[in-house]
mmCIF file of C-alpha atoms and ligand atoms in Angstrom:
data_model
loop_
_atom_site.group_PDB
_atom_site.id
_atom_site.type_symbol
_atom_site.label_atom_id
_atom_site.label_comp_id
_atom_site.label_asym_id
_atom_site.label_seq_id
_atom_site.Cartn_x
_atom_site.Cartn_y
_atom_site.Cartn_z
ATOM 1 C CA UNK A 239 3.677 -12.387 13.154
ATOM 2 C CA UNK A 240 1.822 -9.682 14.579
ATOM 3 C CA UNK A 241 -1.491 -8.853 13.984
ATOM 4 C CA UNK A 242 -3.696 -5.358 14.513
ATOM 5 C CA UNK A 243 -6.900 -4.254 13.938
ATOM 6 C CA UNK A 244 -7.942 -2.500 10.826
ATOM 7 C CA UNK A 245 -8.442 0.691 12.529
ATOM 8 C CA UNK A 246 -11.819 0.213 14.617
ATOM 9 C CA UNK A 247 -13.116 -2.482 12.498
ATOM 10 C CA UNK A 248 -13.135 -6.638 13.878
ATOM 11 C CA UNK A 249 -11.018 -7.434 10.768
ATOM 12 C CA UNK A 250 -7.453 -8.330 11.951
ATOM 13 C CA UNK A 251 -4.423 -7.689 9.706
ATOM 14 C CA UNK A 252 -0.817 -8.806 9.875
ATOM 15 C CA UNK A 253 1.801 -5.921 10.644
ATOM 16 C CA UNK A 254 3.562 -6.790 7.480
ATOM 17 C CA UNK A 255 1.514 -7.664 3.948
ATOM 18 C CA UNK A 256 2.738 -8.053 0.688
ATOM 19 C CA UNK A 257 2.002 -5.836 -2.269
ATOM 20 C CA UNK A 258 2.202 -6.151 -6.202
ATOM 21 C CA UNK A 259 2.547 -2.710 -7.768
ATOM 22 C CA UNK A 260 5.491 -2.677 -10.606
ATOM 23 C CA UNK A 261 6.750 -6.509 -9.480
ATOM 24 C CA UNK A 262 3.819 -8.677 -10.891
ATOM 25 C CA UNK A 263 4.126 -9.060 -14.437
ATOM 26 C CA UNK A 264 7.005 -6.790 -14.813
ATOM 27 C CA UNK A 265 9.453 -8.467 -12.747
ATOM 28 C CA UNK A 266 7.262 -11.933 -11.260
ATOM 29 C CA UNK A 267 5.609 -13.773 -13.221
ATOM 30 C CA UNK A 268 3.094 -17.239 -11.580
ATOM 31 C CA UNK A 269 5.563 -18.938 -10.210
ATOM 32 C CA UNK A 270 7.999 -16.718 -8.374
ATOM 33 C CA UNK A 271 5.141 -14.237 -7.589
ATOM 34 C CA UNK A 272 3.567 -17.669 -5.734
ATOM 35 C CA UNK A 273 6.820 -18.449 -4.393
ATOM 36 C CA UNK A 274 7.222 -15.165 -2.451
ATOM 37 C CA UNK A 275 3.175 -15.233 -1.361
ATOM 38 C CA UNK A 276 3.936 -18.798 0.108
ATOM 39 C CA UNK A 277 6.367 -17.567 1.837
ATOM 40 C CA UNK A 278 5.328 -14.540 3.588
ATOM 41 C CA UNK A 279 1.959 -16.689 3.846
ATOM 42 C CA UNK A 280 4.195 -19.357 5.589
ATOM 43 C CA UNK A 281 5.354 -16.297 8.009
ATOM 44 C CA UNK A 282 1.826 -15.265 8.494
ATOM 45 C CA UNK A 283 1.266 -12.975 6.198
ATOM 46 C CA UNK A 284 -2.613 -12.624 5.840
ATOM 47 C CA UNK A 285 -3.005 -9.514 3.541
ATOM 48 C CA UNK A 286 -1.959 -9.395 -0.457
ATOM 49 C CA UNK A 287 -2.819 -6.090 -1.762
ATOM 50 C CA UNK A 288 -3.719 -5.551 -5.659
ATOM 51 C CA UNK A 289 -5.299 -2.925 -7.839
ATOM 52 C CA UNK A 290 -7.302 -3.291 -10.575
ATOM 53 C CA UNK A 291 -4.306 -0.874 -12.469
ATOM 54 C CA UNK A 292 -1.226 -3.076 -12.007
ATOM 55 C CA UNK A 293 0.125 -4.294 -15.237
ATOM 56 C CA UNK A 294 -3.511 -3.292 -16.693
ATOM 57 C CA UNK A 295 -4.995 -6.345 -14.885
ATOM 58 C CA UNK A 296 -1.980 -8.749 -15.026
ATOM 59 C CA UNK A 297 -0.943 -8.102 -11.780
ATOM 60 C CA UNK A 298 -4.314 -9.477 -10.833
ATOM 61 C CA UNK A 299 -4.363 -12.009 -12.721
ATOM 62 C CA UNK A 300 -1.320 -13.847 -11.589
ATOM 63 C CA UNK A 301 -2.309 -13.331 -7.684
ATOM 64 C CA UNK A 302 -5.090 -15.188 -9.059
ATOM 65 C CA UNK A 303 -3.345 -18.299 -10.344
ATOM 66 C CA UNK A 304 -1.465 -17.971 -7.445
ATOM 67 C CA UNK A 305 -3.979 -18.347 -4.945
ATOM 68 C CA UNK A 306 -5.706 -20.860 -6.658
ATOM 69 C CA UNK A 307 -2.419 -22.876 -6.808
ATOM 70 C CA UNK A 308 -1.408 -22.138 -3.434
ATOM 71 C CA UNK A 309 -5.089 -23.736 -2.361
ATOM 72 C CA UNK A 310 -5.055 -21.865 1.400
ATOM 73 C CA UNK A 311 -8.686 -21.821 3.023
ATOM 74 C CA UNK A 312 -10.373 -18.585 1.660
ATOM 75 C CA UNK A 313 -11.022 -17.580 5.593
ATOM 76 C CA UNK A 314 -7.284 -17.431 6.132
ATOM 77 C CA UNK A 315 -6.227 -14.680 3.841
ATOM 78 C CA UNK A 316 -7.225 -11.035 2.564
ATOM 79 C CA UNK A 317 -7.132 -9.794 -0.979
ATOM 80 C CA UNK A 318 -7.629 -6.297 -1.956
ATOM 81 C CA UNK A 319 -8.382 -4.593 -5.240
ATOM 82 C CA UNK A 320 -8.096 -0.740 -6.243
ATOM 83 C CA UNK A 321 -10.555 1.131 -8.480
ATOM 84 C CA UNK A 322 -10.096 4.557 -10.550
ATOM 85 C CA UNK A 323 -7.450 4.000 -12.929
ATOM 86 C CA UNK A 324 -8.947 1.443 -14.836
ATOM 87 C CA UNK A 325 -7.088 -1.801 -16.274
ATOM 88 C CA UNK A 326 -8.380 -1.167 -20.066
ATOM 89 C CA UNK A 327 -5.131 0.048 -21.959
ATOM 90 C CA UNK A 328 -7.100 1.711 -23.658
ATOM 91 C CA UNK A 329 -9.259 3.741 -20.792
ATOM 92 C CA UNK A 330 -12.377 4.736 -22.584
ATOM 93 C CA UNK A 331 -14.877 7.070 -20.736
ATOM 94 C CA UNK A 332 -16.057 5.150 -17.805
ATOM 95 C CA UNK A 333 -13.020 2.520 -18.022
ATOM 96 C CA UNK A 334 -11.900 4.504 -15.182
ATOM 97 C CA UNK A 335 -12.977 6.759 -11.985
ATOM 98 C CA UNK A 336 -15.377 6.279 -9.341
ATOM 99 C CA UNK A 337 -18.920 6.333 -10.872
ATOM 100 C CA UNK A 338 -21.186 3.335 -9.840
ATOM 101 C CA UNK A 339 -20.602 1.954 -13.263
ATOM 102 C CA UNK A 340 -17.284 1.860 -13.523
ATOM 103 C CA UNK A 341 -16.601 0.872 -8.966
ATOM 104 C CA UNK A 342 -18.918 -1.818 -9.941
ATOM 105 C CA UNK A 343 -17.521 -3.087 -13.180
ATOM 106 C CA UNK A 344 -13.899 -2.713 -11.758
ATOM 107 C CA UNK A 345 -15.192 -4.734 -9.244
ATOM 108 C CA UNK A 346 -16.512 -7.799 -11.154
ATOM 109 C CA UNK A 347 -13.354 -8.009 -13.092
ATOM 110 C CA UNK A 348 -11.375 -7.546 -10.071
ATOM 111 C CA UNK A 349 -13.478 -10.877 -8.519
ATOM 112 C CA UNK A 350 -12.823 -12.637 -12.053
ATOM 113 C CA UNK A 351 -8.765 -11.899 -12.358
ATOM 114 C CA UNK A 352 -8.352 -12.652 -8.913
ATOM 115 C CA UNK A 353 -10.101 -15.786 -9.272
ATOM 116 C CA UNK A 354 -12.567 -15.181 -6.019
ATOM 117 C CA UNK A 355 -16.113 -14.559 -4.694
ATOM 118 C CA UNK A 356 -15.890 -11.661 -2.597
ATOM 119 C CA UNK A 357 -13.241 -8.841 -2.258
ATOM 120 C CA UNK A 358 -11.962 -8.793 1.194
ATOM 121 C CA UNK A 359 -10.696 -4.668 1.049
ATOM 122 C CA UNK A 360 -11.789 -2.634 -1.985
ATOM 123 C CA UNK A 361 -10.108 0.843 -2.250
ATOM 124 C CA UNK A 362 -10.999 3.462 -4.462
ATOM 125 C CA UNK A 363 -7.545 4.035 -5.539
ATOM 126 C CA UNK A 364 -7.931 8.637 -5.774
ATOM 127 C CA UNK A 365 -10.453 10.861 -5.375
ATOM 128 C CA UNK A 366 -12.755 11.171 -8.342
ATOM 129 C CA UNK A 367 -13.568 14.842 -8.712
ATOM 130 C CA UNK A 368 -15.991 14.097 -11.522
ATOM 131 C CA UNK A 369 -18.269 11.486 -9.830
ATOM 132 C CA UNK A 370 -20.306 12.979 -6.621
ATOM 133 C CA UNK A 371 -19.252 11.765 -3.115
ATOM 134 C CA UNK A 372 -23.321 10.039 -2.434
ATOM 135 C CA UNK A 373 -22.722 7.913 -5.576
ATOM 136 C CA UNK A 374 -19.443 6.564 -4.693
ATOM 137 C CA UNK A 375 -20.716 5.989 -1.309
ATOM 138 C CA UNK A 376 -24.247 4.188 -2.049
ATOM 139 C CA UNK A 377 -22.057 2.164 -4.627
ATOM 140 C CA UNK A 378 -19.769 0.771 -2.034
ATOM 141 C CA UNK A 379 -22.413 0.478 0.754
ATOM 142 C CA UNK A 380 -24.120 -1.563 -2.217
ATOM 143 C CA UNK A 381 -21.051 -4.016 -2.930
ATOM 144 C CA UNK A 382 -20.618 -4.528 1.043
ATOM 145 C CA UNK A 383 -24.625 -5.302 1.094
ATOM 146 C CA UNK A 384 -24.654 -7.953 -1.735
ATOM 147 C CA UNK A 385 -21.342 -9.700 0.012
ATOM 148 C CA UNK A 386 -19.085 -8.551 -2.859
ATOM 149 C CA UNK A 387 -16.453 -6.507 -0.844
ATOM 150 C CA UNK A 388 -16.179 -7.055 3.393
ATOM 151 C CA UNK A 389 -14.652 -3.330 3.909
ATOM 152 C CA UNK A 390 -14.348 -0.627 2.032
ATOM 153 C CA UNK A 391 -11.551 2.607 1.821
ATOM 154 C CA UNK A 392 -9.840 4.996 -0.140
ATOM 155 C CA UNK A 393 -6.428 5.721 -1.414
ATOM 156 C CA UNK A 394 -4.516 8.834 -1.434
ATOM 157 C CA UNK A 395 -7.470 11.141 -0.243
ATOM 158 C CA UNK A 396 -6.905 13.977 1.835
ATOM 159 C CA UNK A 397 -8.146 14.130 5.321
ATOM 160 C CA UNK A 398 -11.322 16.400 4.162
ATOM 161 C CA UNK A 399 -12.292 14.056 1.083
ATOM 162 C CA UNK A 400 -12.407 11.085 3.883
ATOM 163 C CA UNK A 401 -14.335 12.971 6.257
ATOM 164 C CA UNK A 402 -16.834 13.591 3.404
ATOM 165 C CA UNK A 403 -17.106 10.509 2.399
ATOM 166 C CA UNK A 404 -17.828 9.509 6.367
ATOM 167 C CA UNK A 405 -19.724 12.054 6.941
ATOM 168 C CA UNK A 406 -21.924 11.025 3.813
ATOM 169 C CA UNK A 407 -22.454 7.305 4.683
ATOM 170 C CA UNK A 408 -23.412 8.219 8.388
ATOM 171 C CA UNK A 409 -26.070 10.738 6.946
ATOM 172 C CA UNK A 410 -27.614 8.521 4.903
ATOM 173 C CA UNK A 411 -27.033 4.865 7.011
ATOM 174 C CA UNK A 412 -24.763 3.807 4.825
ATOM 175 C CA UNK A 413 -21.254 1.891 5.436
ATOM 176 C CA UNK A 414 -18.772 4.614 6.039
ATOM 177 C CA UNK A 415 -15.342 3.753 5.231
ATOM 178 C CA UNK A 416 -12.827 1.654 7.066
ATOM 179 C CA UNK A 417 -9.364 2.008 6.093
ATOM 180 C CA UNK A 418 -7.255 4.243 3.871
ATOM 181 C CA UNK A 419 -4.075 3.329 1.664
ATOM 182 C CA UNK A 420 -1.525 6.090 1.843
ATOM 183 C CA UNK A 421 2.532 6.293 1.341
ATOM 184 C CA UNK A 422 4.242 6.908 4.305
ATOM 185 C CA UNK A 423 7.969 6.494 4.884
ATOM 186 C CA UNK A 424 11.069 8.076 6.204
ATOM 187 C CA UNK A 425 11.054 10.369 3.539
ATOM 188 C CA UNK A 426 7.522 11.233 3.408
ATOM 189 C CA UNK A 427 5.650 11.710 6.308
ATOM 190 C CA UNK A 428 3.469 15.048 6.606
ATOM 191 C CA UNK A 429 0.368 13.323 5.410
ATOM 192 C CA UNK A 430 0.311 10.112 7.740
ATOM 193 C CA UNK A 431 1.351 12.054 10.833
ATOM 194 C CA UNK A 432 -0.173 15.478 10.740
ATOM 195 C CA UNK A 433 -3.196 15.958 8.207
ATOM 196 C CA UNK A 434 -4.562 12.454 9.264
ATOM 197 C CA UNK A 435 -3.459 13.007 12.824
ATOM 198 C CA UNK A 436 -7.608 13.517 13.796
ATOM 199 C CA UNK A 437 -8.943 10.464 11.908
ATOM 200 C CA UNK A 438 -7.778 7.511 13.927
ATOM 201 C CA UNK A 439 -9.122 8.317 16.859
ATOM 202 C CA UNK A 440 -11.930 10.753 15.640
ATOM 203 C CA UNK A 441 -13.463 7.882 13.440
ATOM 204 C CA UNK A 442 -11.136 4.740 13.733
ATOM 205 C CA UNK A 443 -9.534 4.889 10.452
ATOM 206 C CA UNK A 444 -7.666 1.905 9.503
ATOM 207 C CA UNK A 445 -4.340 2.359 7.317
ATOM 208 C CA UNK A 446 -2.548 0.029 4.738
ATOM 209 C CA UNK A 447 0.696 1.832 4.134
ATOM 210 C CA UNK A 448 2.514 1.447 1.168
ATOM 211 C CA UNK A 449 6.426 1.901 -0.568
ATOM 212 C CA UNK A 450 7.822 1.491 3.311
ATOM 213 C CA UNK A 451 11.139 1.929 0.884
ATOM 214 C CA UNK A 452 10.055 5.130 -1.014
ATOM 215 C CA UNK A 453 10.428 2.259 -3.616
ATOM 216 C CA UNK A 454 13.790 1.072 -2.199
ATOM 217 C CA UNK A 455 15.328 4.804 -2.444
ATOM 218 C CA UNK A 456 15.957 3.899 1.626
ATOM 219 C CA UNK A 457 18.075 1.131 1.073
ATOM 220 C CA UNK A 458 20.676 3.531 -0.103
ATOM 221 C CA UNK A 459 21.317 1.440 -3.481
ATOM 222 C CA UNK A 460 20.303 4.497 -5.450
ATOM 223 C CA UNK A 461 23.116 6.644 -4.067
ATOM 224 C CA UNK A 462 25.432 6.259 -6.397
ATOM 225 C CA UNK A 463 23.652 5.877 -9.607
ATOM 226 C CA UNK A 464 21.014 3.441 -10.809
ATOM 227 C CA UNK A 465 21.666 -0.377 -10.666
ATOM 228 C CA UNK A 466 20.463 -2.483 -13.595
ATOM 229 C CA UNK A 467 17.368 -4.364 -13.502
ATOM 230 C CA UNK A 468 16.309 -2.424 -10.327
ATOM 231 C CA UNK A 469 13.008 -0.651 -10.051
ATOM 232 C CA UNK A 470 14.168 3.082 -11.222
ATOM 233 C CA UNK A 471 15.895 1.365 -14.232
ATOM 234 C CA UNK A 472 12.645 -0.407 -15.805
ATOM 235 C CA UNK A 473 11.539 0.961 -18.501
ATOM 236 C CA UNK A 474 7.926 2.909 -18.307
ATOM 237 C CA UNK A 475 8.842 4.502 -14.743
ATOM 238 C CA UNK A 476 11.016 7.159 -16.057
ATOM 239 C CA UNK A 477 9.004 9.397 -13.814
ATOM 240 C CA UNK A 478 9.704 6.893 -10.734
ATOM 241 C CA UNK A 479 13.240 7.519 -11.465
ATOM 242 C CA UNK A 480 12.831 11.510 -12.156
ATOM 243 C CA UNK A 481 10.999 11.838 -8.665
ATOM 244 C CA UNK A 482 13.524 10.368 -6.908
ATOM 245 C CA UNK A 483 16.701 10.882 -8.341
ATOM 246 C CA UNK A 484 16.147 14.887 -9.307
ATOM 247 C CA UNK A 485 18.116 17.522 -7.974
ATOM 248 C CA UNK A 486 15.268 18.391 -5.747
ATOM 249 C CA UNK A 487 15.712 15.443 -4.050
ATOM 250 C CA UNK A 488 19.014 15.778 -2.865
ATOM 251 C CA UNK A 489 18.078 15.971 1.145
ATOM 252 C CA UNK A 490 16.452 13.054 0.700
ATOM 253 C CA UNK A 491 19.836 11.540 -0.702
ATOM 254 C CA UNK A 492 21.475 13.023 2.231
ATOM 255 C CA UNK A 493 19.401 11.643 5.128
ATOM 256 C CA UNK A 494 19.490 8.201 3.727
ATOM 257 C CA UNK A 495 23.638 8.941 4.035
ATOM 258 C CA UNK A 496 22.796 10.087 7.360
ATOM 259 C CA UNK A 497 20.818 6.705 8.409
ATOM 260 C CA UNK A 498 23.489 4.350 7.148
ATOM 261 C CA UNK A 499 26.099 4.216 10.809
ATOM 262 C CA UNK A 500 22.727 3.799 12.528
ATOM 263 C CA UNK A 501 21.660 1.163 10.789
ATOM 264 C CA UNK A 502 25.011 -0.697 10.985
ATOM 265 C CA UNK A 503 25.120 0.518 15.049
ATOM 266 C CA UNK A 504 22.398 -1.884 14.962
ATOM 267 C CA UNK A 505 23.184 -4.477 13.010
ATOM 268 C CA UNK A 506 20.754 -4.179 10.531
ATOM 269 C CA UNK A 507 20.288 -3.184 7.079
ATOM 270 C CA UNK A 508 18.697 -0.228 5.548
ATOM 271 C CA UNK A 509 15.647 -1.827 4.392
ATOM 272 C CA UNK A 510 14.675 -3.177 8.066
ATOM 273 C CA UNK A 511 15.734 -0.326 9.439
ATOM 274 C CA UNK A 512 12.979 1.457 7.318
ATOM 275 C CA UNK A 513 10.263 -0.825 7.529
ATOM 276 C CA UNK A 514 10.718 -1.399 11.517
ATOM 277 C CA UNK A 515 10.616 2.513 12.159
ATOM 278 C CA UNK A 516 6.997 2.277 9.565
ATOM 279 C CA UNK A 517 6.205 -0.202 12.587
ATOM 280 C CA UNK A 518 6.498 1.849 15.379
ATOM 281 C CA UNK A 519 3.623 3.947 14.806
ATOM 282 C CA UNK A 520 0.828 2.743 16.250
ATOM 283 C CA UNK A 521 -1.572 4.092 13.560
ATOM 284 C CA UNK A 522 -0.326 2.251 11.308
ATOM 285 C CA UNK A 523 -2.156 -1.353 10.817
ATOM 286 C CA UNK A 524 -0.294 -2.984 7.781
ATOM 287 C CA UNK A 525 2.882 -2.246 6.178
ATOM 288 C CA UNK A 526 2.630 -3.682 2.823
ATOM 289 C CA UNK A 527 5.762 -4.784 1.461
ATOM 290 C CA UNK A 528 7.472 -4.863 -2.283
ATOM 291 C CA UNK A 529 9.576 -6.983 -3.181
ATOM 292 C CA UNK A 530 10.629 -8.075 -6.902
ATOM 293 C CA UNK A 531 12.702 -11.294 -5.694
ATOM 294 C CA UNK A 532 12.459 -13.932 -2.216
ATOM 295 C CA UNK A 533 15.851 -12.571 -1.003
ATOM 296 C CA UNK A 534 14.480 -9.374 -0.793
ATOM 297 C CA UNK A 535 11.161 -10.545 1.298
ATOM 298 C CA UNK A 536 13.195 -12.663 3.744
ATOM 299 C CA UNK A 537 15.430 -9.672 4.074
ATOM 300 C CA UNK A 538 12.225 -7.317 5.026
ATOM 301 C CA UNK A 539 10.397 -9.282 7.058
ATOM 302 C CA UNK A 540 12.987 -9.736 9.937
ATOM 303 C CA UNK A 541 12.104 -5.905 9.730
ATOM 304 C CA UNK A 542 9.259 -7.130 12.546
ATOM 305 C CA UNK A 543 11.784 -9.268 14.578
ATOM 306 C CA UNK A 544 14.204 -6.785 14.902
ATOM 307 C CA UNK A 545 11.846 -3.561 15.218
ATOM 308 C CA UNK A 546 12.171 -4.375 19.698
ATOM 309 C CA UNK A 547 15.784 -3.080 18.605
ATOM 310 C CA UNK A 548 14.340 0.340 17.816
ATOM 311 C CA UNK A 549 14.287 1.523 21.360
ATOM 312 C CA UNK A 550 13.685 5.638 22.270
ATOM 313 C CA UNK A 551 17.372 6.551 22.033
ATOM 314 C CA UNK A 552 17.811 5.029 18.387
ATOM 315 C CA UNK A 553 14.531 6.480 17.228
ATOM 316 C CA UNK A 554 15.781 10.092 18.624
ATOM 317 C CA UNK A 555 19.561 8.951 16.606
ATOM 318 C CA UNK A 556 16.867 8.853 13.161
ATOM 319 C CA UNK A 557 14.499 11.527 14.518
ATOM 320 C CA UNK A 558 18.200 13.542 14.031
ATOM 321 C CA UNK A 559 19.269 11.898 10.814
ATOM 322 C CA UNK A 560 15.771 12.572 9.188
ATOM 323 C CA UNK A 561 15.115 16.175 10.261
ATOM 324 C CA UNK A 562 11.995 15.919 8.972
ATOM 325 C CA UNK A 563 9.382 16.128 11.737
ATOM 326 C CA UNK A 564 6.340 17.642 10.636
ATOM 327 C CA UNK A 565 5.591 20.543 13.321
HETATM 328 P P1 NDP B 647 8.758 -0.389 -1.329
HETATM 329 O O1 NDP B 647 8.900 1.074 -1.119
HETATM 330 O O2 NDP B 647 9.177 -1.260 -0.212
HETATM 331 O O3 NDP B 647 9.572 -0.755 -2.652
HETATM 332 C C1 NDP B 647 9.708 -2.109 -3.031
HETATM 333 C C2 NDP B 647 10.832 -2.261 -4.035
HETATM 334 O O4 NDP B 647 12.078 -1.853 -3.465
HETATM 335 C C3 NDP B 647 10.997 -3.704 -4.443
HETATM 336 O O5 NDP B 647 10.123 -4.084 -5.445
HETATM 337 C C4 NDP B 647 12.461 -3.731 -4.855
HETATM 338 O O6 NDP B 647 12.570 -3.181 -6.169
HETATM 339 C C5 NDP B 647 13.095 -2.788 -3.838
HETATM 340 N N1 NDP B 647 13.491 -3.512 -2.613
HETATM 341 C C6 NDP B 647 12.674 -4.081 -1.690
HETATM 342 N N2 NDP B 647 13.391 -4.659 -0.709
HETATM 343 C C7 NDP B 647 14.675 -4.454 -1.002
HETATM 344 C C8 NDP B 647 15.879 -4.820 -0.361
HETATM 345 N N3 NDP B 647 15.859 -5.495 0.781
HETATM 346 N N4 NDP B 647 17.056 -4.454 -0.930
HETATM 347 C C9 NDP B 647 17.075 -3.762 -2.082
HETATM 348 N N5 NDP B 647 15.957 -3.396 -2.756
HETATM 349 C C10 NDP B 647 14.765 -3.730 -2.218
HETATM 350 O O7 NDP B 647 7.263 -0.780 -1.632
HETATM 351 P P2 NDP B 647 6.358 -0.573 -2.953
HETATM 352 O O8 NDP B 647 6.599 0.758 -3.562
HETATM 353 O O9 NDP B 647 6.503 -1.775 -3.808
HETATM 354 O O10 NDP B 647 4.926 -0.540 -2.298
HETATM 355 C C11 NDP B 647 4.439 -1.708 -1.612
HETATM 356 C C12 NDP B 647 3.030 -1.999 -2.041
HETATM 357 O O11 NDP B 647 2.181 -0.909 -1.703
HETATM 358 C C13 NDP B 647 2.803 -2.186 -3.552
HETATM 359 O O12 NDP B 647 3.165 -3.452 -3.998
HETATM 360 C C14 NDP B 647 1.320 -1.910 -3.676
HETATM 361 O O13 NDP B 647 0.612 -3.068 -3.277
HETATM 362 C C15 NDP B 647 1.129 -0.803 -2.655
HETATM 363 N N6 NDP B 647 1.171 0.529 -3.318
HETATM 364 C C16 NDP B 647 0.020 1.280 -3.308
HETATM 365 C C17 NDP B 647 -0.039 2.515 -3.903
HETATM 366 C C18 NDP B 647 -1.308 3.284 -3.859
HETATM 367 O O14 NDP B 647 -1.417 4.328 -4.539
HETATM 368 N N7 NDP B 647 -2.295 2.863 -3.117
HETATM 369 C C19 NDP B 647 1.133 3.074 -4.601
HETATM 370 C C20 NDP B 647 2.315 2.233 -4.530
HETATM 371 C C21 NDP B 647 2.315 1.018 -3.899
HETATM 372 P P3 NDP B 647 13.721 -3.603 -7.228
HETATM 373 O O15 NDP B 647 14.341 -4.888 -6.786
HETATM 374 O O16 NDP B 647 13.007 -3.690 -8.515
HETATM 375 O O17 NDP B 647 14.688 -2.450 -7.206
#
């Protein structure tokens, strides 16, 4: 395994971590979801990645019983939680968003599902344009202070909202934020690479990347229709499914076509093809991966092995096949 720095901070993550979204609950229940975290564990895997909105709490509640049963030293891992969505199904007023009383509710339960003391990463999972930047701020200065959460970030901000909320915390001595959680793939790119470009060295922003797979779209099984019991078949992500299966989509569709004879030039498959081009860029400090079964995580994780294989004149090959370079 590999390990990087969380953007400037001492706090050293593995290149590849290992996510929950849609799979816990849905798709893993205790014991397979612990057999998969053993494994990439075994690997060295030090990062599992939750949110306080997967499965309304489930999600968090089997990494739980899964970390209690797996037993590792608490020193050896990192769990993460998400706020701003809320885990209530039923989402009264301040069952979700970013005011102090809801970051630091979300944040007890989190601790309680997840069966520890202290958050390691706590994200607030999207802007909140109803709660005002200094309160979110104070609030997770506040958590960091009483030893409830080690780091703090956000999710899906833009690069302005993050330089507020820096800009905020160094005004008033506070903990600024570390790290940021944002999707970037093959497929989607203009965000990581061009709005953020100024962050990582401006103010050492840290990044846990998630769907490497645009949700396994780039392992080309969705090409020719939708395979049963895979993620855009499940029922409840109808809109997963419409995003990446409409008509708009269709270059998308194309470019994965476009990948496949350079994947199988190099004698890999899609999905570590994917997640070992996520790799190459150096701002990125964690790739989480998904996975809804162990074949699938064995599968991915060679993606680190292998990634020596993406050398300048293959990454110019899928520079080509993507045609997608933001200017
Ligand atoms: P991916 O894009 O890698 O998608 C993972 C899914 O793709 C798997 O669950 C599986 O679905 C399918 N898949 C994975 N590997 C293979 C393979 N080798 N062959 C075929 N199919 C495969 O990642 P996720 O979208 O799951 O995102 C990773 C993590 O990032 C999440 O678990 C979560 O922790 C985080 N995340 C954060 C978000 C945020 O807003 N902050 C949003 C989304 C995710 P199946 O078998 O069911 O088809």
């Amino acid at each position: 395994m590999e390990y990087r720095r969380l953007g400037k901070s001492g706090l050293k993550v593995s290149a590849l971590s290992y996510g929950s979204w849609v799979t816990f609950s849905n798709q893993l229940q205790t014991g397979s979801a612990l057999e998969c975290m053993n494994y990439a564990y075994d690997q060295g895997v030090n990062f599992f990645d939750n949110a306080e909105a997967y499965a309304d709490g489930k999600s968090e509640i089997i990494m739980g019983e899964a970390l209690k049963k797996a037993g590792w030293p608490r020193d050896s891992f990192i769990v993460s939680s998400k706020v701003f969505f809320g885990s209530n199904p039923d989402r009264k007023p301040n069952q979700t968003g970013l005011s102090r009383k809801h970051v630091v509710e979300a944040c007890h339960q989190a601790l309680k599902r997840l069966q520890v003391d202290y958050l390691d990463l706590y994200f607030c999972h999207r802007p909140d344009p109803d709660t005002p930047i200094e309160e979110t701020v104070f609030t997770m200065d506040s958590l960091i202070r009483q030893g409830k959460v080690l780091y703090w970030g956000t999710s899906e901000w833009s690069a302005q909202e993050i330089m507020e909320a820096y800009s905020t915390a160094r005004q008033y001595g506070l903990i600024p934020p570390t790290m940021e959680q944002p999707q970037y793939n093959m497929l989607e790119r203009e965000r990581f690479e061009k709005e953020y470009a100024r962050l990582y060295e401006g103010i050492g922003l840290g990044t846990t990347i998630w769907s490497p797979l645009a949700s396994g779209f780039l392992t080309g099984k969705y090409l020719d229709g939708v395979p049963e019991g895979s993620r855009l078949s499940l029922k409840g992500y109808e809109w997963l499914k419409e995003r990446h299966l409409h008509e708009k989509n269709r270059a998308n569709g194309e470019r994965v076509r476009r990948l496949i004879p350079i994947a199988e030039e190099s004698g890999l498959s899609m999905a570590q093809l994917a997640i070992a081009w996520t790799l190459k860029n150096p701002n990125v400090s964690t790739v989480i991966l998904g996975a809804s079964r162990l074949t699938q995580l064995k599968e991915n994780m060679k993606a680190l092995e292998v990634s020596a294989m993406l050398t300048a004149e293959v990454m110019e090959k899928i520079e080509g096949a993507l045609a997608n370079k933001p200017e």
